[in-house]
mmCIF file of C-alpha atoms in Angstrom:
data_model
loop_
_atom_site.group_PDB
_atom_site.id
_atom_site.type_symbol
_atom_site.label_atom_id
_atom_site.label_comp_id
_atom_site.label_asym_id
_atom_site.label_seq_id
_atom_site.Cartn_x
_atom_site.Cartn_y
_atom_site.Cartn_z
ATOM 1 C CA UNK H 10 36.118 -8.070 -37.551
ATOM 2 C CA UNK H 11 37.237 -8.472 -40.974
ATOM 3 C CA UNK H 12 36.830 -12.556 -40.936
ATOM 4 C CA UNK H 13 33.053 -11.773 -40.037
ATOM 5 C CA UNK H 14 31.971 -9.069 -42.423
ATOM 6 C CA UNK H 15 33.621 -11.071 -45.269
ATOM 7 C CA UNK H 16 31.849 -14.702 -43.392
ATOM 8 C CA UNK H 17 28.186 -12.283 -43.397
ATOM 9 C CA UNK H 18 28.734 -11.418 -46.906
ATOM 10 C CA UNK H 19 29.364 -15.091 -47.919
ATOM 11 C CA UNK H 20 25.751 -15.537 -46.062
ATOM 12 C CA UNK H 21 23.757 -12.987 -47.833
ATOM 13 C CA UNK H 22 24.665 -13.582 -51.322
ATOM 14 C CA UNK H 23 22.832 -12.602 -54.177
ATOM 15 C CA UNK H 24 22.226 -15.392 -56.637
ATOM 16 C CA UNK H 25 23.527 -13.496 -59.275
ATOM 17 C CA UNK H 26 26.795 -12.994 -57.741
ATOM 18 C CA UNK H 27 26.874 -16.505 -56.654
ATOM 19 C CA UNK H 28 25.942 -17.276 -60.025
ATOM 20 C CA UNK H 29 29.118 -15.803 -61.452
ATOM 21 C CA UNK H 30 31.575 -17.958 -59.290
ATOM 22 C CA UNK H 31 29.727 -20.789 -60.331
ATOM 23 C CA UNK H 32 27.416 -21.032 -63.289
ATOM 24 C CA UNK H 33 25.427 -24.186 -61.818
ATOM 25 C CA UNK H 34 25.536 -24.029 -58.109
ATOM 26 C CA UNK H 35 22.722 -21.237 -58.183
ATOM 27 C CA UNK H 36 20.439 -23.494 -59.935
ATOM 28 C CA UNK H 37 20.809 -26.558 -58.053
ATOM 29 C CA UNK H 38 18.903 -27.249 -54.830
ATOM 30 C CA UNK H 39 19.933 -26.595 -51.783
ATOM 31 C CA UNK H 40 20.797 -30.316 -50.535
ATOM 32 C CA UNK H 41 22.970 -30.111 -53.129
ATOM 33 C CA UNK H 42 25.838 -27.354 -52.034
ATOM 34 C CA UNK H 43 25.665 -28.956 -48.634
ATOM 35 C CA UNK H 44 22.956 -26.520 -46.672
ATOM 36 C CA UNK H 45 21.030 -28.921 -45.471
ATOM 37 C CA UNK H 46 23.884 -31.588 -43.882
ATOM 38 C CA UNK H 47 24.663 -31.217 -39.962
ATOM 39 C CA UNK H 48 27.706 -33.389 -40.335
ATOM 40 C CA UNK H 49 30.513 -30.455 -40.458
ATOM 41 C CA UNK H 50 29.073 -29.026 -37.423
ATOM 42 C CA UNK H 51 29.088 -31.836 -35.311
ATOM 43 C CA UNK H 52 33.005 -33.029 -35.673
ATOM 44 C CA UNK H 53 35.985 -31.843 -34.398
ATOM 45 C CA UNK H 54 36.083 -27.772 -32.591
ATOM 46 C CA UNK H 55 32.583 -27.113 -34.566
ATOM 47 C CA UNK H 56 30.890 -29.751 -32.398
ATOM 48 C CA UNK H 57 31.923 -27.238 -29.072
ATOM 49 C CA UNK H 58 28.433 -25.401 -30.600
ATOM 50 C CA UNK H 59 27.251 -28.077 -32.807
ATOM 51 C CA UNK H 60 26.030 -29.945 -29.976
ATOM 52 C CA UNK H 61 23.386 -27.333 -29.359
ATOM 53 C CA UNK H 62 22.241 -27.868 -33.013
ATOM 54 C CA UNK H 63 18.205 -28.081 -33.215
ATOM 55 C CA UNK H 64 14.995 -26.107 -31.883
ATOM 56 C CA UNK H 65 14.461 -25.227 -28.165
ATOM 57 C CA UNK H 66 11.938 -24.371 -25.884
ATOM 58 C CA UNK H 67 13.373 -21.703 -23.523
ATOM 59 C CA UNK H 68 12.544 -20.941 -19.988
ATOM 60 C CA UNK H 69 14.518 -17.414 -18.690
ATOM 61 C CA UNK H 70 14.438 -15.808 -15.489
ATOM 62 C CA UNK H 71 16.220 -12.111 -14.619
ATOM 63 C CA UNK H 72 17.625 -10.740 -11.696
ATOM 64 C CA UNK H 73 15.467 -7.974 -9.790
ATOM 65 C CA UNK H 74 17.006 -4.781 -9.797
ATOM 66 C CA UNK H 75 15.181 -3.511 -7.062
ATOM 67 C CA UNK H 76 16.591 -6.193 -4.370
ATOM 68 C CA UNK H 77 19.054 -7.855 -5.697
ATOM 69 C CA UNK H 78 17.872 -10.981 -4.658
ATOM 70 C CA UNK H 79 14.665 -11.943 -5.596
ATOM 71 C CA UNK H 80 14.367 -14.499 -9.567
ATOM 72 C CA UNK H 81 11.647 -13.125 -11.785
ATOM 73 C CA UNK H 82 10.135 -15.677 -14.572
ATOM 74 C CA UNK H 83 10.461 -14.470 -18.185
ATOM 75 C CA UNK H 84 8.456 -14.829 -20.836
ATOM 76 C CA UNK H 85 10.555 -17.619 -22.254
ATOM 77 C CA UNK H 86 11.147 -18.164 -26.143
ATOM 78 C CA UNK H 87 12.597 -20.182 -29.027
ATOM 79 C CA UNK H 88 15.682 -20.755 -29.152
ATOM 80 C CA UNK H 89 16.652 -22.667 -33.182
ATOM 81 C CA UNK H 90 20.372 -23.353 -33.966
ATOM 82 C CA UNK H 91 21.233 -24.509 -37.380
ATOM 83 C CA UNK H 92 24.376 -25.783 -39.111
ATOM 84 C CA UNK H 93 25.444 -23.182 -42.153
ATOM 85 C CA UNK H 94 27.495 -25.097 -44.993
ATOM 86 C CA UNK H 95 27.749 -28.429 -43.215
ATOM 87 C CA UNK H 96 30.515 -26.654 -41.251
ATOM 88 C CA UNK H 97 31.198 -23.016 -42.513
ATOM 89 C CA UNK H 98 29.339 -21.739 -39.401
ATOM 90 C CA UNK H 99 26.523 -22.225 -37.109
ATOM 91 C CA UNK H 100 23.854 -19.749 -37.206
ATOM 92 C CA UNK H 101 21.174 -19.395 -34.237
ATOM 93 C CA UNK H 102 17.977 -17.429 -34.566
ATOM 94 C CA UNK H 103 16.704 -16.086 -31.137
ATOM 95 C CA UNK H 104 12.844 -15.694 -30.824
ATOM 96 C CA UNK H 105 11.692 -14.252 -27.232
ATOM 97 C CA UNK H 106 7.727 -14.786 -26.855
ATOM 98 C CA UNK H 107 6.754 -11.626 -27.333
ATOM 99 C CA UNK H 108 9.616 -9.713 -28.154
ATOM 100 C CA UNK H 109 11.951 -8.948 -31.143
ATOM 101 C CA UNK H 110 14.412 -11.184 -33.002
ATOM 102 C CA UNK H 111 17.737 -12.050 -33.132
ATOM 103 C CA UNK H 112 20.850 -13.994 -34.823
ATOM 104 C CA UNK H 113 23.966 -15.545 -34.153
ATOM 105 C CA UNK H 114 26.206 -16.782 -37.071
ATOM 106 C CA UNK H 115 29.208 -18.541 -34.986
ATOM 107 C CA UNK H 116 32.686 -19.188 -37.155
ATOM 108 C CA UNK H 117 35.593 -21.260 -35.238
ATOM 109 C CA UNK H 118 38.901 -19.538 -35.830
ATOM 110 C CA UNK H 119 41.657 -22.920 -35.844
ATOM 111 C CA UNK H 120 44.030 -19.832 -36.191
ATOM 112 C CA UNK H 121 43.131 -18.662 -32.237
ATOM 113 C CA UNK H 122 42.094 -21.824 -31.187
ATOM 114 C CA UNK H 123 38.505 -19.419 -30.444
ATOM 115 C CA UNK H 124 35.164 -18.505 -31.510
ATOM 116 C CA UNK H 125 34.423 -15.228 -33.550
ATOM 117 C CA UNK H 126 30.644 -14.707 -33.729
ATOM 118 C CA UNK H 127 28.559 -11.753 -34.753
ATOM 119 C CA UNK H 128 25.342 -10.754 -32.707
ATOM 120 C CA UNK H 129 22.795 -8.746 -34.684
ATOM 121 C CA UNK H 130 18.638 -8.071 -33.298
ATOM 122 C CA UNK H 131 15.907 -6.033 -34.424
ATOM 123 C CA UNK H 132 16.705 -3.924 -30.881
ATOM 124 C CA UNK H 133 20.334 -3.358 -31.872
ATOM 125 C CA UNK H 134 21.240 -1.158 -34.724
ATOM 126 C CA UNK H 135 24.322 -2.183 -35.579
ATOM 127 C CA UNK H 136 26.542 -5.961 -35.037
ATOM 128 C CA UNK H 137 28.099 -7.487 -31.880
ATOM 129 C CA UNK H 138 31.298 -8.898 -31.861
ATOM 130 C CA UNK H 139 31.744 -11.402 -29.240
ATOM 131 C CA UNK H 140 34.787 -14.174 -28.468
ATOM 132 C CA UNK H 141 33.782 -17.724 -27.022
ATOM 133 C CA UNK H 142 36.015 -19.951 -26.355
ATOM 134 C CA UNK H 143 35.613 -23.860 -24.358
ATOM 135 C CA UNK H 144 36.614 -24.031 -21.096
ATOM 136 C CA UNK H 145 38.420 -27.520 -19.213
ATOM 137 C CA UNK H 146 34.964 -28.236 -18.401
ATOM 138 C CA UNK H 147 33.300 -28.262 -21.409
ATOM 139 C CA UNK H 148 31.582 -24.654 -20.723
ATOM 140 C CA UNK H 149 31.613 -22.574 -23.767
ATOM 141 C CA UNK H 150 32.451 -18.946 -22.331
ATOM 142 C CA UNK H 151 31.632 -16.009 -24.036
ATOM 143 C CA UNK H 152 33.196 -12.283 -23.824
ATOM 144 C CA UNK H 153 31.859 -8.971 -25.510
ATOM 145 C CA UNK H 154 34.273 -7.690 -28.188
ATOM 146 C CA UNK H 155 33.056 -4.815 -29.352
ATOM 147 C CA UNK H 156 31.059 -2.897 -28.623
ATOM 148 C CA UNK H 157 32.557 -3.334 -24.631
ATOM 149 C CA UNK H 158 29.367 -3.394 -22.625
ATOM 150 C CA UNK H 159 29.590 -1.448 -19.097
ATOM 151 C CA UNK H 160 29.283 -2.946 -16.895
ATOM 152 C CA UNK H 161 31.105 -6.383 -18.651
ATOM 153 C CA UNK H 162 29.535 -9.361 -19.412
ATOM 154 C CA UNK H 163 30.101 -12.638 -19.864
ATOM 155 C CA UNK H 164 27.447 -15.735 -20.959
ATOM 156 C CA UNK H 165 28.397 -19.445 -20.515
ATOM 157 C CA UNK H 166 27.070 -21.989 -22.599
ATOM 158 C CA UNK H 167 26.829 -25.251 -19.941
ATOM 159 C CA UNK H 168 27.141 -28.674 -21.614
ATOM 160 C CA UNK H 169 24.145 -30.112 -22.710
ATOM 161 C CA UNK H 170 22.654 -33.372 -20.513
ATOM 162 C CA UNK H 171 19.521 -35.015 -22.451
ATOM 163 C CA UNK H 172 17.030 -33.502 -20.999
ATOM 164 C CA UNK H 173 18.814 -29.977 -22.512
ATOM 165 C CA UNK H 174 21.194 -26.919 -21.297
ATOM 166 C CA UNK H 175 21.826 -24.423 -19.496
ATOM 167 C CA UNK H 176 22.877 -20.554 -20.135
ATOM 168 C CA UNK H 177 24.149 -17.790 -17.679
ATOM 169 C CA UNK H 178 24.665 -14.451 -18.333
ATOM 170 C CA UNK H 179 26.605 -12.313 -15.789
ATOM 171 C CA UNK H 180 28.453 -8.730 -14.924
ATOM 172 C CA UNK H 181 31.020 -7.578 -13.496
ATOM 173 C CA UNK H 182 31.453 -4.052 -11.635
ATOM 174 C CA UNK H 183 35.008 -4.654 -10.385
ATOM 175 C CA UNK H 184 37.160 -4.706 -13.450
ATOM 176 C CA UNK H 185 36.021 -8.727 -13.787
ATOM 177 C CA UNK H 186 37.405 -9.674 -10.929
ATOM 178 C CA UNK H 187 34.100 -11.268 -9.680
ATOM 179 C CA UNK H 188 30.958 -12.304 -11.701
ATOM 180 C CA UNK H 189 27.461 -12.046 -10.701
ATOM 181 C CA UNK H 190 24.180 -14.030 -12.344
ATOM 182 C CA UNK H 191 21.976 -11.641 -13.220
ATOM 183 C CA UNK H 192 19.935 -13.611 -16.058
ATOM 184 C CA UNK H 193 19.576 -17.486 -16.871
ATOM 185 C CA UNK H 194 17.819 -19.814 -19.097
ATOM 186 C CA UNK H 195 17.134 -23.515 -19.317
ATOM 187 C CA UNK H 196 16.493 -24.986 -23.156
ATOM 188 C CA UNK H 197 14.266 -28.034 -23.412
ATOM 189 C CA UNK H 198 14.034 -29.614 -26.629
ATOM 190 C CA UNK H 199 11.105 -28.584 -29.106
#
């Protein structure tokens, strides 16, 4: 928790604080300090997310509660993922059509060999902590930190193809012995 409150307050700096660690970097552009490169993201572990870097058209479909069975279209939304630093983090900014807003800022510990990201959305009052790390397959799984959702949850980033990606999100009621799909998207490019 503590590498992502001090990674959040790195983010939202004030320019006079960032002025007094270094009296030009405030002043120059932001090409400059490097926030406007994608190469960081897109080399070595930061390239498990990087790859997703750009602007996406989402399509989303849930789950009915009532049978179980039956797939019920969303109303899709934009899905942007940019890279922070040129390889300090990768930030996403989740925009459902019609809904709220949410972020992502996504930093790769080497330390754990893992993915510490914080979760935060106009619907959620306070930060989600969530681990992700790559699977054998290239799937990038992700597991609720805190706070522990019940029933648990998991989402799985699928590797990209060129026509875009896929996303799952599912629960478990048995202590996560067994997973089931309860919401999915597809991501097109912009």
């Amino acid at each position: 928790m503590k590498i992502i409150a001090v990674a959040l307050a790195a983010i939202t700096f004030s320019p006079a604080a960032l002025h007094a660690q270094d009296a030009d970097v405030a002043e120059r552009p932001l090409a400059a300090v490097g926030m406007d490169k994608d190469e960081g993201c897109l080399t070595g572990p930061m390239a498990q997310f990087g790859r997703y870097l750009g602007d996406w058209d989402i399509a989303d479909e849930q789950l009915s509660r009532e049978d179980g069975k039956t797939w019920t279209q969303g109303a899709g939304a934009r899905w942007n993922f940019t890279c922070v630093g040129n390889g300090t983090a990768i930030q996403d900014f989740w925009m459902p059509n019609g809904g709220s807003f949410g972020t992502n800022l996504r930093m790769y510990d080497e330390d754990k060999d893992s993915w510490d990201i914080a979760w935060v959305s106009a619907l959620t009052p306070a930060m989600a902590h969530i681990g992700a790390k790559m699977d054998d397959d290239g799937k990038i799984v992700m597991h609720s930190i805190a706070p522990k959702p019940n029933p648990a949850r998991r989402i799985t980033f699928f590797p990209p193809t060129k026509s875009g990606w896929d996303w799952t999100l599912e629960i478990s009621t048995d202590g996560e012995k067994t997973w089931r799909t309860v919401y999915r998207i597809t991501a097109t490019p912009r």
